[in-house]
Short mmCIF file of C-alpha atoms in Angstrom, two decimals:
data_model
loop_
_atom_site.label_atom_id
_atom_site.label_comp_id
_atom_site.label_asym_id
_atom_site.label_seq_id
_atom_site.Cartn_x
_atom_site.Cartn_y
_atom_site.Cartn_z
CA UNK A 1 17.06 55.13 166.20
CA UNK A 2 20.12 56.70 167.65
CA UNK A 3 22.37 59.11 165.93
CA UNK A 4 24.70 56.35 164.70
CA UNK A 5 21.85 54.48 163.02
CA UNK A 6 20.52 57.62 161.42
CA UNK A 7 23.93 58.31 159.89
CA UNK A 8 24.19 54.80 158.46
CA UNK A 9 20.69 55.03 157.07
CA UNK A 10 21.46 58.35 155.46
CA UNK A 11 24.66 56.92 153.94
CA UNK A 12 22.76 53.97 152.57
CA UNK A 13 20.06 56.19 151.20
CA UNK A 14 22.62 58.47 149.49
CA UNK A 15 24.51 55.62 147.88
CA UNK A 16 21.30 54.13 146.56
CA UNK A 17 19.67 57.40 145.55
CA UNK A 18 19.85 58.05 141.82
CA UNK A 19 20.89 61.40 140.46
CA UNK A 20 23.94 63.55 140.04
CA UNK A 21 25.12 63.42 143.61
CA UNK A 22 25.10 59.63 143.66
CA UNK A 23 26.78 59.33 140.28
CA UNK A 24 29.49 61.82 141.24
CA UNK A 25 30.30 59.99 144.46
CA UNK A 26 30.47 56.56 142.94
CA UNK A 27 32.32 57.84 139.85
CA UNK A 28 34.90 59.48 142.08
CA UNK A 29 35.49 56.27 143.96
CA UNK A 30 35.85 54.24 140.82
CA UNK A 31 38.10 56.88 139.25
CA UNK A 32 40.49 56.86 142.20
CA UNK A 33 40.72 53.12 142.17
CA UNK A 34 41.23 53.04 138.39
CA UNK A 35 44.19 55.50 138.39
CA UNK A 36 45.91 54.65 141.63
CA UNK A 37 45.31 50.95 141.82
CA UNK A 38 48.41 49.74 139.86
CA UNK A 39 50.75 52.19 141.61
CA UNK A 40 49.22 51.33 144.97
CA UNK A 41 50.00 47.69 144.33
CA UNK A 42 53.60 48.33 143.07
CA UNK A 43 56.38 46.80 145.24
CA UNK A 44 58.32 49.33 147.31
CA UNK A 45 61.67 48.46 145.63
CA UNK A 46 60.17 49.06 142.18
CA UNK A 47 58.82 52.43 143.28
CA UNK A 48 62.30 53.38 144.49
CA UNK A 49 63.96 52.29 141.24
CA UNK A 50 61.39 54.19 139.18
CA UNK A 51 62.00 57.34 141.20
CA UNK A 52 65.76 57.06 140.90
CA UNK A 53 65.60 56.52 137.12
CA UNK A 54 63.30 59.52 136.71
CA UNK A 55 65.66 61.62 138.83
CA UNK A 56 68.70 60.51 136.80
CA UNK A 57 66.96 61.33 133.52
CA UNK A 58 65.99 64.77 134.70
CA UNK A 59 69.51 65.39 136.04
CA UNK A 60 71.06 64.22 132.76
CA UNK A 61 68.85 66.54 130.73
CA UNK A 62 69.65 69.48 133.01
CA UNK A 63 73.37 68.62 133.06
CA UNK A 64 73.55 68.21 129.28
CA UNK A 65 71.66 71.43 128.72
CA UNK A 66 73.91 73.29 131.16
CA UNK A 67 77.09 72.15 129.43
CA UNK A 68 75.72 72.71 125.94
CA UNK A 69 74.80 76.31 126.68
CA UNK A 70 77.98 76.89 128.68
CA UNK A 71 80.23 75.67 125.90
CA UNK A 72 78.18 77.38 123.20
CA UNK A 73 78.34 80.70 125.04
CA UNK A 74 82.10 80.30 125.51
CA UNK A 75 82.76 80.35 121.76
CA UNK A 76 83.74 83.55 119.97
CA UNK A 77 83.40 83.70 116.19
CA UNK A 78 84.66 85.72 113.24
CA UNK A 79 84.17 85.59 109.42
CA UNK A 80 86.05 82.85 107.57
CA UNK A 81 87.20 85.10 104.72
CA UNK A 82 88.00 88.77 104.17
CA UNK A 83 87.03 89.13 100.54
CA UNK A 84 88.58 86.08 98.93
CA UNK A 85 86.11 83.92 97.03
CA UNK A 86 85.96 80.17 97.69
CA UNK A 87 86.71 78.20 94.55
CA UNK A 88 85.11 74.97 95.73
CA UNK A 89 82.29 73.79 97.95
CA UNK A 90 82.96 73.70 101.68
CA UNK A 91 84.07 70.33 103.03
CA UNK A 92 81.65 68.10 104.92
CA UNK A 93 82.60 68.34 108.60
CA UNK A 94 81.53 64.75 109.27
CA UNK A 95 82.73 62.89 106.18
CA UNK A 96 84.77 65.17 103.89
CA UNK A 97 88.40 66.17 103.67
CA UNK A 98 88.97 69.24 105.86
CA UNK A 99 91.62 71.95 106.07
CA UNK A 100 91.60 73.88 109.35
CA UNK A 101 93.92 76.86 109.86
CA UNK A 102 95.18 76.95 113.45
CA UNK A 103 96.41 80.32 114.69
CA UNK A 104 97.99 81.50 117.90
CA UNK A 105 97.31 85.18 118.55
CA UNK A 106 99.83 87.47 120.23
CA UNK A 107 97.09 89.80 121.50
CA UNK A 108 97.74 91.36 124.90
CA UNK A 109 94.10 91.89 125.86
CA UNK A 110 92.59 90.60 129.11
CA UNK A 111 94.53 87.79 130.76
CA UNK A 112 97.27 88.14 128.14
CA UNK A 113 98.31 91.59 129.41
CA UNK A 114 101.11 90.10 131.53
CA UNK A 115 103.01 89.24 128.33
CA UNK A 116 103.27 92.82 127.13
CA UNK A 117 101.30 95.98 126.51
CA UNK A 118 98.69 96.78 123.89
CA UNK A 119 101.45 98.48 121.88
CA UNK A 120 103.04 95.06 121.36
CA UNK A 121 99.97 93.90 119.47
CA UNK A 122 98.20 96.33 117.15
CA UNK A 123 94.81 95.87 115.49
CA UNK A 124 93.63 92.28 115.65
CA UNK A 125 97.07 91.13 116.72
CA UNK A 126 99.56 89.04 114.79
CA UNK A 127 99.61 85.27 114.41
CA UNK A 128 102.27 84.00 116.79
CA UNK A 129 101.70 80.48 115.42
CA UNK A 130 100.25 79.43 112.05
CA UNK A 131 99.57 75.78 111.16
CA UNK A 132 97.33 74.20 108.54
CA UNK A 133 95.72 70.96 109.75
CA UNK A 134 94.67 68.70 106.86
CA UNK A 135 92.34 65.81 107.78
CA UNK A 136 91.94 63.12 105.13
CA UNK A 137 88.48 62.10 104.00
CA UNK A 138 88.94 58.55 105.27
CA UNK A 139 90.07 59.75 108.73
CA UNK A 140 93.32 57.81 108.41
CA UNK A 141 95.80 60.70 108.06
CA UNK A 142 96.42 64.18 109.38
CA UNK A 143 99.02 66.61 108.04
CA UNK A 144 100.03 69.62 110.12
CA UNK A 145 101.93 72.18 108.03
CA UNK A 146 103.71 75.00 109.88
CA UNK A 147 104.34 78.42 108.35
CA UNK A 148 107.24 80.42 109.85
CA UNK A 149 106.10 83.81 111.14
CA UNK A 150 109.08 85.41 109.34
CA UNK A 151 107.96 84.08 105.94
CA UNK A 152 107.54 86.84 103.34
CA UNK A 153 104.37 86.43 101.26
CA UNK A 154 101.90 88.38 99.18
CA UNK A 155 98.76 89.36 101.09
CA UNK A 156 95.65 89.79 98.90
CA UNK A 157 93.04 92.55 99.05
CA UNK A 158 91.18 92.17 102.34
CA UNK A 159 88.12 93.77 103.88
CA UNK A 160 87.46 94.06 107.59
CA UNK A 161 83.93 92.64 107.85
CA UNK A 162 83.44 94.38 111.20
CA UNK A 163 84.27 97.93 110.09
CA UNK A 164 83.77 97.63 106.34
CA UNK A 165 87.22 99.07 105.69
CA UNK A 166 89.18 97.83 102.66
CA UNK A 167 92.91 97.10 102.80
CA UNK A 168 94.87 96.92 99.52
CA UNK A 169 97.05 93.96 98.60
CA UNK A 170 100.63 93.99 99.87
CA UNK A 171 103.76 92.28 98.54
CA UNK A 172 106.67 90.82 100.49
CA UNK A 173 105.04 91.08 103.93
CA UNK A 174 105.62 88.77 106.89
CA UNK A 175 102.84 86.20 106.99
CA UNK A 176 102.12 86.85 110.67
CA UNK A 177 100.86 90.34 109.73
CA UNK A 178 98.10 88.99 107.49
CA UNK A 179 95.40 89.21 110.15
CA UNK A 180 96.57 92.35 111.97
CA UNK A 181 94.51 94.82 109.92
CA UNK A 182 91.48 93.10 108.39
CA UNK A 183 91.10 90.20 110.83
CA UNK A 184 91.53 86.45 110.80
CA UNK A 185 89.77 86.07 107.45
CA UNK A 186 92.68 87.86 105.78
CA UNK A 187 95.09 85.24 107.14
CA UNK A 188 92.83 82.54 105.68
CA UNK A 189 92.77 84.26 102.27
CA UNK A 190 96.57 84.61 102.37
CA UNK A 191 97.08 80.89 103.02
CA UNK A 192 94.58 80.02 100.27
CA UNK A 193 96.52 82.19 97.83
CA UNK A 194 99.88 80.80 98.91
CA UNK A 195 99.01 77.10 98.82
CA UNK A 196 96.34 76.91 96.13
CA UNK A 197 94.14 75.05 98.64
CA UNK A 198 90.95 76.15 100.37
CA UNK A 199 90.71 76.47 104.14
CA UNK A 200 87.37 75.17 105.46
CA UNK A 201 87.63 76.46 109.04
CA UNK A 202 89.95 78.26 111.40
CA UNK A 203 90.65 78.11 115.13
CA UNK A 204 92.51 80.91 116.88
CA UNK A 205 93.70 80.66 120.47
CA UNK A 206 95.55 83.18 122.64
CA UNK A 207 98.36 82.81 125.18
CA UNK A 208 95.98 81.89 127.99
CA UNK A 209 94.55 78.96 126.03
CA UNK A 210 97.94 77.23 125.99
CA UNK A 211 98.36 77.64 129.73
CA UNK A 212 94.90 76.38 130.58
CA UNK A 213 95.00 73.43 128.16
CA UNK A 214 98.37 72.24 129.44
CA UNK A 215 97.00 72.44 132.98
CA UNK A 216 93.82 70.58 132.02
CA UNK A 217 95.77 67.59 130.66
CA UNK A 218 98.14 67.55 133.65
CA UNK A 219 101.27 68.69 131.81
CA UNK A 220 103.00 67.81 128.53
CA UNK A 221 106.38 66.05 128.29
CA UNK A 222 109.09 67.83 126.30
CA UNK A 223 112.77 67.05 125.77
CA UNK A 224 115.83 69.24 125.21
CA UNK A 225 119.47 68.29 124.72
CA UNK A 226 120.94 70.67 127.34
CA UNK A 227 119.84 72.81 130.25
CA UNK A 228 118.66 76.14 128.85
CA UNK A 229 117.42 79.53 130.01
CA UNK A 230 115.88 82.16 127.73
CA UNK A 231 115.38 85.49 129.57
CA UNK A 232 112.99 86.79 126.89
CA UNK A 233 110.40 84.03 127.15
CA UNK A 234 111.42 83.02 130.69
CA UNK A 235 111.85 79.42 129.60
CA UNK A 236 114.08 77.48 131.99
CA UNK A 237 114.47 73.73 131.54
CA UNK A 238 116.98 71.09 132.61
CA UNK A 239 118.54 68.71 130.10
CA UNK A 240 116.41 65.71 129.18
CA UNK A 241 112.68 65.20 129.57
CA UNK A 242 110.46 67.52 131.61
CA UNK A 243 106.73 67.91 132.08
CA UNK A 244 105.63 71.48 131.37
CA UNK A 245 102.33 73.19 132.02
CA UNK A 246 100.96 76.66 132.63
CA UNK A 247 103.48 79.47 132.13
CA UNK A 248 106.34 77.09 131.37
CA UNK A 249 104.35 75.37 128.60
CA UNK A 250 103.61 78.77 127.09
CA UNK A 251 107.27 79.78 127.36
CA UNK A 252 108.29 76.56 125.57
CA UNK A 253 106.00 77.37 122.65
CA UNK A 254 106.78 81.10 122.52
CA UNK A 255 110.56 81.14 122.85
CA UNK A 256 112.29 82.39 119.70
CA UNK A 257 115.86 81.76 120.79
CA UNK A 258 116.11 78.60 122.90
CA UNK A 259 116.35 76.00 120.13
CA UNK A 260 118.74 75.19 117.27
CA UNK A 261 120.35 78.41 116.00
CA UNK A 262 117.79 80.66 117.69
CA UNK A 263 115.71 81.10 114.54
CA UNK A 264 112.09 80.48 113.63
CA UNK A 265 112.67 77.01 112.19
CA UNK A 266 114.00 75.66 115.50
CA UNK A 267 110.96 77.16 117.21
CA UNK A 268 108.65 75.40 114.75
CA UNK A 269 110.25 72.01 115.43
CA UNK A 270 109.85 72.55 119.17
CA UNK A 271 106.16 73.44 118.70
CA UNK A 272 105.67 70.32 116.61
CA UNK A 273 107.40 68.25 119.28
CA UNK A 274 105.08 69.71 121.93
CA UNK A 275 101.97 68.92 119.86
CA UNK A 276 103.24 65.40 119.15
CA UNK A 277 103.66 64.79 122.87
CA UNK A 278 100.24 66.29 123.60
CA UNK A 279 98.67 64.04 120.96
CA UNK A 280 100.29 60.94 122.46
CA UNK A 281 99.15 61.83 125.95
CA UNK A 282 95.56 62.43 124.92
CA UNK A 283 95.47 59.19 122.93
CA UNK A 284 97.27 57.05 125.54
CA UNK A 285 95.02 58.22 128.36
CA UNK A 286 91.84 57.77 126.33
CA UNK A 287 90.87 61.40 126.85
CA UNK A 288 88.88 61.58 123.61
CA UNK A 289 86.71 58.69 124.84
CA UNK A 290 86.24 60.05 128.38
CA UNK A 291 83.22 62.42 128.46
CA UNK A 292 84.16 63.98 131.81
CA UNK A 293 87.72 64.85 130.73
CA UNK A 294 86.53 65.98 127.32
CA UNK A 295 84.04 68.37 128.94
CA UNK A 296 86.78 69.81 131.12
CA UNK A 297 89.12 70.33 128.17
CA UNK A 298 86.32 71.65 125.96
CA UNK A 299 85.37 74.18 128.62
CA UNK A 300 88.96 75.40 128.89
CA UNK A 301 89.53 75.54 125.14
CA UNK A 302 86.26 77.22 124.18
CA UNK A 303 86.79 80.01 126.71
CA UNK A 304 89.95 81.02 124.84
CA UNK A 305 88.98 80.15 121.27
CA UNK A 306 87.78 82.12 118.25
CA UNK A 307 86.44 80.16 115.28
CA UNK A 308 84.63 80.85 112.01
CA UNK A 309 80.82 80.84 111.87
CA UNK A 310 80.73 77.34 110.37
CA UNK A 311 82.63 75.92 113.33
CA UNK A 312 80.89 77.94 116.03
CA UNK A 313 78.71 75.17 117.42
CA UNK A 314 79.36 72.50 120.00
CA UNK A 315 78.04 69.64 117.80
CA UNK A 316 80.42 70.60 114.96
CA UNK A 317 83.42 70.76 117.28
CA UNK A 318 82.49 67.37 118.75
CA UNK A 319 82.08 65.94 115.25
CA UNK A 320 85.61 66.95 114.27
CA UNK A 321 87.01 65.77 117.61
CA UNK A 322 85.33 62.40 117.09
CA UNK A 323 86.99 62.07 113.66
CA UNK A 324 90.44 62.49 115.21
CA UNK A 325 90.15 60.00 118.06
CA UNK A 326 90.94 56.82 116.09
CA UNK A 327 93.73 58.10 113.80
CA UNK A 328 97.03 56.21 114.06
CA UNK A 329 99.56 58.63 115.58
CA UNK A 330 102.17 57.44 113.07
CA UNK A 331 99.98 59.01 110.38
CA UNK A 332 99.88 62.44 112.03
CA UNK A 333 102.65 64.16 110.04
CA UNK A 334 104.25 67.43 111.10
CA UNK A 335 105.77 69.42 108.24
CA UNK A 336 107.41 72.84 107.89
CA UNK A 337 106.98 74.76 104.65
CA UNK A 338 110.38 74.63 102.84
CA UNK A 339 112.09 78.01 103.08
CA UNK A 340 115.31 79.81 102.29
CA UNK A 341 116.69 83.19 103.48
CA UNK A 342 115.05 86.09 101.65
CA UNK A 343 117.30 87.89 99.14
CA UNK A 344 116.09 91.26 100.42
CA UNK A 345 116.75 90.42 104.09
CA UNK A 346 118.62 87.34 105.40
CA UNK A 347 116.65 87.65 108.65
CA UNK A 348 113.46 86.87 106.75
CA UNK A 349 112.41 83.78 104.79
CA UNK A 350 110.84 83.01 101.42
CA UNK A 351 109.48 79.72 100.12
CA UNK A 352 112.22 77.55 98.63
CA UNK A 353 111.37 76.38 95.13
CA UNK A 354 110.74 73.88 93.75
CA UNK A 355 110.33 72.20 97.16
CA UNK A 356 107.48 74.51 98.23
CA UNK A 357 105.46 73.99 95.06
CA UNK A 358 106.07 70.23 95.27
CA UNK A 359 104.72 70.15 98.82
CA UNK A 360 101.60 72.14 97.98
CA UNK A 361 101.00 70.04 94.87
CA UNK A 362 101.28 66.84 96.94
CA UNK A 363 98.80 68.24 99.46
CA UNK A 364 96.32 69.17 96.75
CA UNK A 365 96.63 65.63 95.36
CA UNK A 366 96.06 64.12 98.81
CA UNK A 367 99.44 62.36 98.89
CA UNK A 368 100.32 60.49 102.08
CA UNK A 369 103.36 62.50 103.19
CA UNK A 370 104.54 59.67 105.43
CA UNK A 371 104.42 57.28 102.44
CA UNK A 372 104.46 59.28 99.16
CA UNK A 373 104.41 56.08 97.07
CA UNK A 374 101.06 54.97 98.49
CA UNK A 375 98.14 55.15 96.00
CA UNK A 376 96.13 58.37 96.10
CA UNK A 377 92.77 59.53 94.88
CA UNK A 378 93.33 62.89 93.18
CA UNK A 379 90.75 65.60 93.69
CA UNK A 380 88.79 66.77 90.62
CA UNK A 381 90.77 70.01 90.55
CA UNK A 382 94.05 68.08 90.25
CA UNK A 383 92.94 65.68 87.56
CA UNK A 384 91.56 68.44 85.37
CA UNK A 385 93.72 70.05 82.74
CA UNK A 386 95.30 73.35 83.87
CA UNK A 387 94.00 74.95 80.70
CA UNK A 388 90.61 73.39 79.90
CA UNK A 389 89.66 73.15 76.26
CA UNK A 390 86.79 75.46 75.32
CA UNK A 391 83.47 73.85 74.46
CA UNK A 392 81.56 74.68 71.33
CA UNK A 393 79.36 77.12 73.23
CA UNK A 394 82.19 78.76 75.20
CA UNK A 395 83.55 82.12 74.15
CA UNK A 396 87.27 81.79 73.34
CA UNK A 397 89.54 83.76 75.64
CA UNK A 398 91.34 86.65 73.93
CA UNK A 399 94.95 85.78 73.00
CA UNK A 400 97.61 87.16 75.35
CA UNK A 401 100.76 88.95 74.28
CA UNK A 402 103.64 86.48 74.55
CA UNK A 403 106.19 89.28 74.48
CA UNK A 404 105.15 90.66 77.88
CA UNK A 405 104.69 87.39 79.81
CA UNK A 406 107.35 86.91 82.54
CA UNK A 407 109.08 83.55 82.04
CA UNK A 408 112.20 82.54 83.97
CA UNK A 409 114.45 79.51 83.67
CA UNK A 410 115.97 77.94 86.78
CA UNK A 411 118.95 75.75 85.95
CA UNK A 412 118.90 72.76 88.29
CA UNK A 413 120.30 70.38 85.68
CA UNK A 414 123.90 70.55 86.85
CA UNK A 415 125.03 71.53 83.33
CA UNK A 416 126.61 74.99 82.91
CA UNK A 417 124.91 77.18 80.32
CA UNK A 418 121.80 74.98 80.20
CA UNK A 419 119.44 77.83 81.12
CA UNK A 420 120.69 79.95 78.20
CA UNK A 421 119.78 77.21 75.71
CA UNK A 422 116.23 77.06 77.06
CA UNK A 423 115.94 80.86 77.07
CA UNK A 424 116.91 80.97 73.40
CA UNK A 425 114.17 78.47 72.57
CA UNK A 426 111.63 80.54 74.52
CA UNK A 427 112.64 83.77 72.78
CA UNK A 428 112.38 82.04 69.40
CA UNK A 429 108.87 80.99 70.39
CA UNK A 430 107.85 84.58 71.13
CA UNK A 431 108.42 84.68 74.93
CA UNK A 432 110.91 87.55 74.93
CA UNK A 433 110.56 88.72 78.57
CA UNK A 434 112.79 86.03 80.03
CA UNK A 435 115.30 85.62 82.83
CA UNK A 436 117.56 82.88 84.09
CA UNK A 437 119.39 81.85 87.24
CA UNK A 438 121.34 78.96 88.75
CA UNK A 439 119.22 76.84 91.10
CA UNK A 440 119.50 73.87 93.43
CA UNK A 441 119.98 70.57 91.55
CA UNK A 442 116.80 68.57 90.97
CA UNK A 443 116.14 65.31 89.16
CA UNK A 444 112.80 66.20 87.61
CA UNK A 445 112.00 69.09 85.29
CA UNK A 446 108.80 71.03 85.99
CA UNK A 447 106.92 74.14 84.89
CA UNK A 448 105.64 76.22 87.80
CA UNK A 449 103.09 78.96 87.31
CA UNK A 450 101.55 81.66 89.45
CA UNK A 451 97.89 82.66 89.73
CA UNK A 452 96.43 83.63 86.36
CA UNK A 453 99.25 82.14 84.29
CA UNK A 454 97.92 78.62 83.63
CA UNK A 455 97.40 79.32 79.91
CA UNK A 456 100.89 80.81 79.52
CA UNK A 457 102.42 77.83 81.35
CA UNK A 458 100.57 75.41 79.08
CA UNK A 459 102.02 77.12 75.99
CA UNK A 460 105.54 77.27 77.46
CA UNK A 461 105.36 73.57 78.33
CA UNK A 462 104.08 72.71 74.86
CA UNK A 463 106.89 74.75 73.25
CA UNK A 464 109.50 72.73 75.15
CA UNK A 465 107.71 69.39 74.88
CA UNK A 466 107.15 69.17 78.63
CA UNK A 467 104.03 67.09 79.46
CA UNK A 468 101.08 68.65 81.28
CA UNK A 469 101.66 66.26 84.21
CA UNK A 470 104.79 68.28 85.02
CA UNK A 471 102.92 71.58 85.25
CA UNK A 472 102.47 72.65 88.87
CA UNK A 473 100.57 75.67 90.17
CA UNK A 474 102.79 77.72 92.51
CA UNK A 475 101.12 80.87 93.87
CA UNK A 476 104.51 82.11 95.07
CA UNK A 477 105.87 82.25 91.51
CA UNK A 478 105.47 85.46 89.53
CA UNK A 479 104.53 84.41 86.02
CA UNK A 480 105.99 81.12 84.76
CA UNK A 481 109.16 79.34 85.82
CA UNK A 482 110.78 76.46 83.91
CA UNK A 483 112.83 74.52 86.47
CA UNK A 484 115.23 72.39 84.44
CA UNK A 485 116.32 69.14 86.07
CA UNK A 486 118.94 66.51 85.38
CA UNK A 487 116.42 64.68 83.19
CA UNK A 488 116.61 67.51 80.59
CA UNK A 489 120.31 68.14 80.02
CA UNK A 490 120.37 68.46 76.24
CA UNK A 491 118.26 69.92 73.44
CA UNK A 492 115.19 72.10 73.65
CA UNK A 493 112.57 69.36 73.41
CA UNK A 494 111.97 67.48 76.63
CA UNK A 495 111.28 64.14 74.96
CA UNK A 496 108.68 61.50 75.62
CA UNK A 497 110.80 59.42 78.00
CA UNK A 498 112.41 62.23 79.98
CA UNK A 499 110.06 62.47 82.86
CA UNK A 500 108.10 59.28 82.60
CA UNK A 501 104.88 61.29 82.89
CA UNK A 502 105.15 61.62 86.67
CA UNK A 503 105.08 64.69 88.86
CA UNK A 504 108.26 65.83 90.64
CA UNK A 505 109.07 63.88 93.77
CA UNK A 506 108.64 65.40 97.21
CA UNK A 507 111.75 66.80 98.87
CA UNK A 508 113.59 64.32 101.08
CA UNK A 509 112.70 64.41 104.77
CA UNK A 510 109.73 66.72 104.14
CA UNK A 511 108.13 65.32 107.31
CA UNK A 512 109.89 66.64 110.42
CA UNK A 513 108.26 64.05 112.65
CA UNK A 514 105.04 62.17 113.27
CA UNK A 515 103.03 62.23 116.47
CA UNK A 516 104.48 58.80 117.24
CA UNK A 517 108.07 60.09 117.28
CA UNK A 518 109.69 61.21 120.53
CA UNK A 519 112.12 63.94 119.51
CA UNK A 520 114.57 65.79 121.74
CA UNK A 521 115.10 69.42 120.71
CA UNK A 522 118.62 70.76 120.20
CA UNK A 523 119.35 73.66 122.55
CA UNK A 524 120.75 76.92 121.21
CA UNK A 525 124.44 76.90 122.28
CA UNK A 526 124.22 80.57 123.26
CA UNK A 527 121.50 79.91 125.85
CA UNK A 528 122.82 76.67 127.37
CA UNK A 529 123.20 76.91 131.13
CA UNK A 530 126.61 75.65 132.23
CA UNK A 531 127.06 74.39 135.77
#
């Protein structure tokens, strides 16, 4: 046979021959057919679709991982507190009521150097802006409470967690200095002490963050009554509505002289107007529901943001952002803490009482500031008695010395000499360290008390027949203050029907505006540009 026949014979013999070689060959053939058969028979279009889907999935995983790590690495963090102890459990970021302190730093480091030198911002810097954002548990309301930077407050003992250095408590210090020595946590502790609330998180941004965010959203509309130029902040705007971004947006938020009478309160209203406009734009354009735009904004914000450890994760930030996206803008209330010129310096401010204590009490009780008459669900701390009765197993607290407890009487009744009558009743009851002064007229009597004076306030209220529902914690008060209203104009016993068992009403017009309001700022007459 020829060579071709020999080859065929050999092939036949090998395929028929038992043994390992034959089994390996036939097994290999069967194996290839078993694994590749279905794919080999797959239509070409289905192969293409399968490949594209696999490619998209891989790309999505890579893209998601890239952005997660990018955003996570952008975030800077700092301790939430500087020595102050939390009095309640932290809020649930997904479902609980949250208080977030928002700070604007005046630091001149890095990209902020063009706004001054390092000498303009010592230590950790000062808070150029301070706002407390309060998100309701049901995600239906947000309160934004602004604190003027010129507000004089008491700063508690603080410890710099980075250096371990302790800083003693200070009295009558501008609130914007709270974080300059011991860090952001000291600002948080100061706000906790001032309001009687507990901040769950903080966010601090610098000058550059404002510029970049305003650029990322394509500008923010603001309105002013007249053309104005402020040489200090370099703000220059025509009368009416303008869209500001970058340096001009920053100048609008930073200017201390362009609005109203050139003071801090006009500046606060302008900042609130800016944030209202920003909120409307983000909501109207569906930014919070647009992943691409949200990634762009998140990238910008996180590069210029410092947060506490509990907030220093992308999922947590997204969780909070998701809670805000469906809130009605008419329920985003912007409020300024009620203030009055400080007695020691008319260029500084102190909290105006009783309005300040009424606001903080309403916040603690979760009152809807846009509709104070709406039903509320008080927190456990507000429904509890200010001076809980000791149980059988509790050790009774040692009695205090009434003669050394500071008790003042503020006469807001509108009746001359009313405070003296109340003082006489207090002295007769053993409270001999008393004082009195004429105050702004109020309709409701209340007993305000500072930290550590709840038991004294309870006894003062009982002495005068004032119900416990009219006792209000006020961290800004030193000792106890009886604020006499027009419902207590005679006698030294309040009487069962005097107050109706209700807490003092909120001050009128406590809400400056909601995010749904379009407000035009009043220009400072001294900086108006005349043609």
